[in-house]
Short mmCIF file of C-alpha atoms in Angstrom, two decimals:
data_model
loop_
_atom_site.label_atom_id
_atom_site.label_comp_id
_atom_site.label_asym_id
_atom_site.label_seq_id
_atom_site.Cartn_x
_atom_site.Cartn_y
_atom_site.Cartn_z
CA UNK A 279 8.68 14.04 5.20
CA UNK A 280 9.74 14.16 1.33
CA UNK A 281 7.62 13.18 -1.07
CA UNK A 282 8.71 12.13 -4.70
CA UNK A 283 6.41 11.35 -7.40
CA UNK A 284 6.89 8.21 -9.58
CA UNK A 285 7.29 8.82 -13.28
CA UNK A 286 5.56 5.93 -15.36
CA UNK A 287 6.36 4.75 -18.66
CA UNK A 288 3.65 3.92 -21.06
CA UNK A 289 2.41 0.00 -20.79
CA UNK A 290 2.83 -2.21 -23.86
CA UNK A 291 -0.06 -2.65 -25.27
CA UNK A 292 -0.60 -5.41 -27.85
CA UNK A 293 -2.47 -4.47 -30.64
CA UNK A 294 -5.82 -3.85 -28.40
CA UNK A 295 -6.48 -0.01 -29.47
CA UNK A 296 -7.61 2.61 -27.82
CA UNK A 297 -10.29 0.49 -26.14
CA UNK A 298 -7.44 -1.54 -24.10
CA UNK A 299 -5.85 1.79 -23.40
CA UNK A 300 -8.89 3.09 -21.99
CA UNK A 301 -9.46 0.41 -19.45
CA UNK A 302 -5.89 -0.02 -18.45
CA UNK A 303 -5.86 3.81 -17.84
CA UNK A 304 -9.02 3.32 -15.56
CA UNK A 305 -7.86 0.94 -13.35
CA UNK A 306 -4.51 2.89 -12.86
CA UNK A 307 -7.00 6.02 -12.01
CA UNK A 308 -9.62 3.84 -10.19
CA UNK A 309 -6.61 3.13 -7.40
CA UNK A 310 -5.72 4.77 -4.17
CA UNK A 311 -2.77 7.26 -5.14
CA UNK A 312 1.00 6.33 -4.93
CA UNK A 313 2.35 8.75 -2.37
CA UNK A 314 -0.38 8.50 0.12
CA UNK A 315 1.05 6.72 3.88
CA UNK A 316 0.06 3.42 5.14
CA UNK A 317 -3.10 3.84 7.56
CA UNK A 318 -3.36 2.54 11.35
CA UNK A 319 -3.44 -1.21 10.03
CA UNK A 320 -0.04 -0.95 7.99
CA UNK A 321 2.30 -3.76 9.91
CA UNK A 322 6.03 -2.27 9.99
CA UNK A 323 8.80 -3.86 7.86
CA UNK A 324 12.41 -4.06 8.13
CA UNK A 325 13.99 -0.07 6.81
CA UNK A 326 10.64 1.17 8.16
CA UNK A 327 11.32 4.60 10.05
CA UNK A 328 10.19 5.84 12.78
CA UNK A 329 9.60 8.94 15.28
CA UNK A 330 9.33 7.77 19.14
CA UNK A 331 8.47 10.59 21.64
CA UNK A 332 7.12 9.89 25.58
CA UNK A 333 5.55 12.84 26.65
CA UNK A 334 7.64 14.87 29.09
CA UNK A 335 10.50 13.30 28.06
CA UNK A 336 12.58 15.50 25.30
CA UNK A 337 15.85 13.32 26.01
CA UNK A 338 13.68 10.36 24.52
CA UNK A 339 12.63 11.32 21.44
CA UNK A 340 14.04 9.09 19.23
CA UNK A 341 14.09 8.47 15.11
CA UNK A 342 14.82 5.21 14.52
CA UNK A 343 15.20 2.66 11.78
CA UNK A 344 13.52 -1.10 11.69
CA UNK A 345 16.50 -2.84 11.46
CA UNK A 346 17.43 -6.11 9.30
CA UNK A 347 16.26 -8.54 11.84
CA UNK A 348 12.96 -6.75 12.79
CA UNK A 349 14.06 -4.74 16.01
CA UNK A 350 14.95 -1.25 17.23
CA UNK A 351 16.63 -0.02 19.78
CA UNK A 352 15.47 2.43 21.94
CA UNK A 353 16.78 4.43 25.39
CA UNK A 354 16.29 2.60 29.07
CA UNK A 355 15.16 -0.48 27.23
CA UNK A 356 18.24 -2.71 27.40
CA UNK A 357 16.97 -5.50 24.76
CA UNK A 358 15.85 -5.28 20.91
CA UNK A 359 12.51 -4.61 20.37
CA UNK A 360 10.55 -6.68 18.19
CA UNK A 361 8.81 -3.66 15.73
CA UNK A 362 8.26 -6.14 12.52
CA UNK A 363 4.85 -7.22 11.88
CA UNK A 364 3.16 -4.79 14.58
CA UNK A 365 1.41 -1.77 13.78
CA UNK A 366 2.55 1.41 15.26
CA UNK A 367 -0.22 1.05 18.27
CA UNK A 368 0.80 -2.14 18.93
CA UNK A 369 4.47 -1.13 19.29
CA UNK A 370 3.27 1.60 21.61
CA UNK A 371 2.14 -1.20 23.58
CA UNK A 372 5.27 -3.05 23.65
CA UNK A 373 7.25 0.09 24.36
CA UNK A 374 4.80 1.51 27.84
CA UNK A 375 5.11 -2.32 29.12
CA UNK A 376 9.09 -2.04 29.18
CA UNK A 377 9.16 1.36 29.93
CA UNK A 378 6.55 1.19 32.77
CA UNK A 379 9.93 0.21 35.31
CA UNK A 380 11.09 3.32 34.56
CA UNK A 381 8.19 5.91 34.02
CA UNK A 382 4.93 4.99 35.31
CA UNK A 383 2.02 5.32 32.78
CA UNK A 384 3.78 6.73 30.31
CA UNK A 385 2.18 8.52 27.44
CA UNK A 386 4.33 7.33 24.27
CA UNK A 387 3.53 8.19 20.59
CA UNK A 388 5.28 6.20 17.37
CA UNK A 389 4.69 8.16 14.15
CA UNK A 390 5.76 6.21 10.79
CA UNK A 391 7.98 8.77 8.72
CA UNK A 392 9.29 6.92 5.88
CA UNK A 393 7.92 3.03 4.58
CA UNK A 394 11.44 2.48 2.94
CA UNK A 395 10.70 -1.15 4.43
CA UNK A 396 7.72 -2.37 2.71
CA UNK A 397 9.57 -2.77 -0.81
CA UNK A 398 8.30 -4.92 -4.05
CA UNK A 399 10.62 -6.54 -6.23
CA UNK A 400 9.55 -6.48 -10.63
CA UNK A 401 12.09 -8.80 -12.70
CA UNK A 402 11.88 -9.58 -16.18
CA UNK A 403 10.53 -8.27 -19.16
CA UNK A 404 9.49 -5.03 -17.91
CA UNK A 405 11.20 -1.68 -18.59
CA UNK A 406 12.80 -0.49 -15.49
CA UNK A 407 13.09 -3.65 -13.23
CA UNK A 408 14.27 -2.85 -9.28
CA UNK A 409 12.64 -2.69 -6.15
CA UNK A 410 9.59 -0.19 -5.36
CA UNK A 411 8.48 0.87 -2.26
CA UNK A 412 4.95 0.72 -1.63
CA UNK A 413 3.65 4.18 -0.20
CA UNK A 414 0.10 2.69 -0.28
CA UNK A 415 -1.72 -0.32 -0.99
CA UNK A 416 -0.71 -1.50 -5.07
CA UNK A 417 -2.34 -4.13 -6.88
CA UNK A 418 -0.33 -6.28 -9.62
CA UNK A 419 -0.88 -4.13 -12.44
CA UNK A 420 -0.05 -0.72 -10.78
CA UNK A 421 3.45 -2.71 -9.70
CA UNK A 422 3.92 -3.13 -13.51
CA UNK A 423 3.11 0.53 -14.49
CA UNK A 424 6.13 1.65 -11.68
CA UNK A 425 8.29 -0.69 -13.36
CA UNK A 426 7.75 0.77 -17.24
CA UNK A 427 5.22 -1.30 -18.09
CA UNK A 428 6.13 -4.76 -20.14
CA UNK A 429 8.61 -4.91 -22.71
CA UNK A 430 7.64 -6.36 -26.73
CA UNK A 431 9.01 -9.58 -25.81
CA UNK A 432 6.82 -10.19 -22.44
CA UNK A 433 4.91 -13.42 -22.41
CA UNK A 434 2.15 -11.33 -20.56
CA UNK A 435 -0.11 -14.12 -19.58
CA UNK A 436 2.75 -16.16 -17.95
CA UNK A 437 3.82 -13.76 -15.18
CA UNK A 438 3.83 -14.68 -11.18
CA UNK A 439 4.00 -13.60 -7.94
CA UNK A 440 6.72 -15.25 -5.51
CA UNK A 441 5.48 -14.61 -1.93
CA UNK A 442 6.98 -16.11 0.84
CA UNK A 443 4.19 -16.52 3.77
CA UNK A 444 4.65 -15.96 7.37
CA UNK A 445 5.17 -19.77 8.05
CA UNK A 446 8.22 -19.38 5.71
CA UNK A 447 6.97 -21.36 3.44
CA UNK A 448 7.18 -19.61 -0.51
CA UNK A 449 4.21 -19.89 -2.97
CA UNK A 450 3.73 -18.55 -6.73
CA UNK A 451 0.72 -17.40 -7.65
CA UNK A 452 0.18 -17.25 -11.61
CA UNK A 453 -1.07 -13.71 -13.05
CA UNK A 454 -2.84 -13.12 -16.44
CA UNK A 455 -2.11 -9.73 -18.15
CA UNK A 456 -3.68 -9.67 -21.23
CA UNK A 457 -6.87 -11.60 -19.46
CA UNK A 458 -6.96 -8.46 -16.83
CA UNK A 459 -5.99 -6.03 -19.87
CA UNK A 460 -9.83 -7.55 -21.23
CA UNK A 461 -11.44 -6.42 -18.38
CA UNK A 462 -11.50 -10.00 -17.52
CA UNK A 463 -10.59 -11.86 -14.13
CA UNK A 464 -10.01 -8.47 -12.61
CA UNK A 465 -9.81 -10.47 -9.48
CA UNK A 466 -6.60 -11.85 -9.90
CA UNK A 467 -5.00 -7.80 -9.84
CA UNK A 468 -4.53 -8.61 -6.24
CA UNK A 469 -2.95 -6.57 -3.65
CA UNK A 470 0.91 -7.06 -3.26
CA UNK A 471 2.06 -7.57 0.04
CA UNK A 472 6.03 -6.66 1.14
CA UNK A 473 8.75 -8.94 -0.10
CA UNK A 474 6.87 -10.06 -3.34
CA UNK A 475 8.57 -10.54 -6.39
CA UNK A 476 6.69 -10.53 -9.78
CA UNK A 477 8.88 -12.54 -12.81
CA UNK A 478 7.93 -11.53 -15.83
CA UNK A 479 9.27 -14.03 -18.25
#
């Protein structure tokens, strides 16, 4: 699998010195690093891709991509199946249930190959706004340091999180910079989870 390495722009910083520098840098250092892959826990995404293989089966081995609605396709299975929100084990599952008509026990393996699904989205007043893909868990402030950090013109302690939750249902959740940049709250640097947006007005 590539790898690629994510070149950050310095954060605006304002006016704090070298002490605000120093933290900022720590909790950017403190974090699990960028190009890392999910673990066993990481639940699949849309773009997600994936290596299938049953064992004694060369004609099966399959790459295939999560598609837009969640499923994949896969030989002797004649339906979608549902890969979004399962971990790769729990896909194995799926697969050996709908494939036991046709092979009895069969040993199957799903290896994750590329996380091209489990995108971010930074807007605003940030230098390089776009969507990110997370290689490993990112907090809020690490999501902001892959973007170029803020711009002059950021109202830092005004920024939020759009999440939409699994019920469908969309919620905002209001982030502090300058409070976090004071070693304050820390808290609040939560974890992003795939499809949030942060605004930065």
């Amino acid at each position: 699998m590539n790898t690629f390495t994510i070149k950050r722009s310095p954060i605006f910083l304002s006016g704090k010195g070298a002490v605000s520098a120093i933290f900022f840098g720590c909790l950017l250092w403190l974090a699990p690093p960028v190009l890392a892959l999910p673990d066993d826990s990481y639940r699949l995404n849309p773009g997600d891709k994936l290596e299938i293989t049953v064992w004694e089966e060369e004609k099966l081995k399959q790459e295939v991509v999560v598609l837009p609605d969640g499923t994949i396709s896969f030989p002797l299975v004649r339906q979608h199946v549902r890969a979004a929100g399962k971990t790769t084990e729990e896909l194995v599952g799926t697969l050996r249930s709908l494939l036991g008509q046709f092979i009895a026990d069969a040993e199957i393996n799903v290896r994750l190959i590329a996380v091209e699904g489990n995108r971010i989205y930074v807007m605003g007043e940030v230098a390089h706004p776009g969507a990110f893909v997370m290689t490993s868990p990112t907090n809020i402030m690490q999501a902001l340091s892959m973007a170029g950090g803020l711009t002059e013109f950021a109202k830092k302690n005004d920024i939020l999180v759009l999440r939409r939750e699994a019920d469908g249902h969309s919620r905002s959740l209001p982030f502090e910079y300058g409070t976090v940049e004071d070693g304050k709250n820390i808290e609040s640097n939560i974890l992003l989870q795939s499809g949030d947006t942060l605004v930065v007005p």
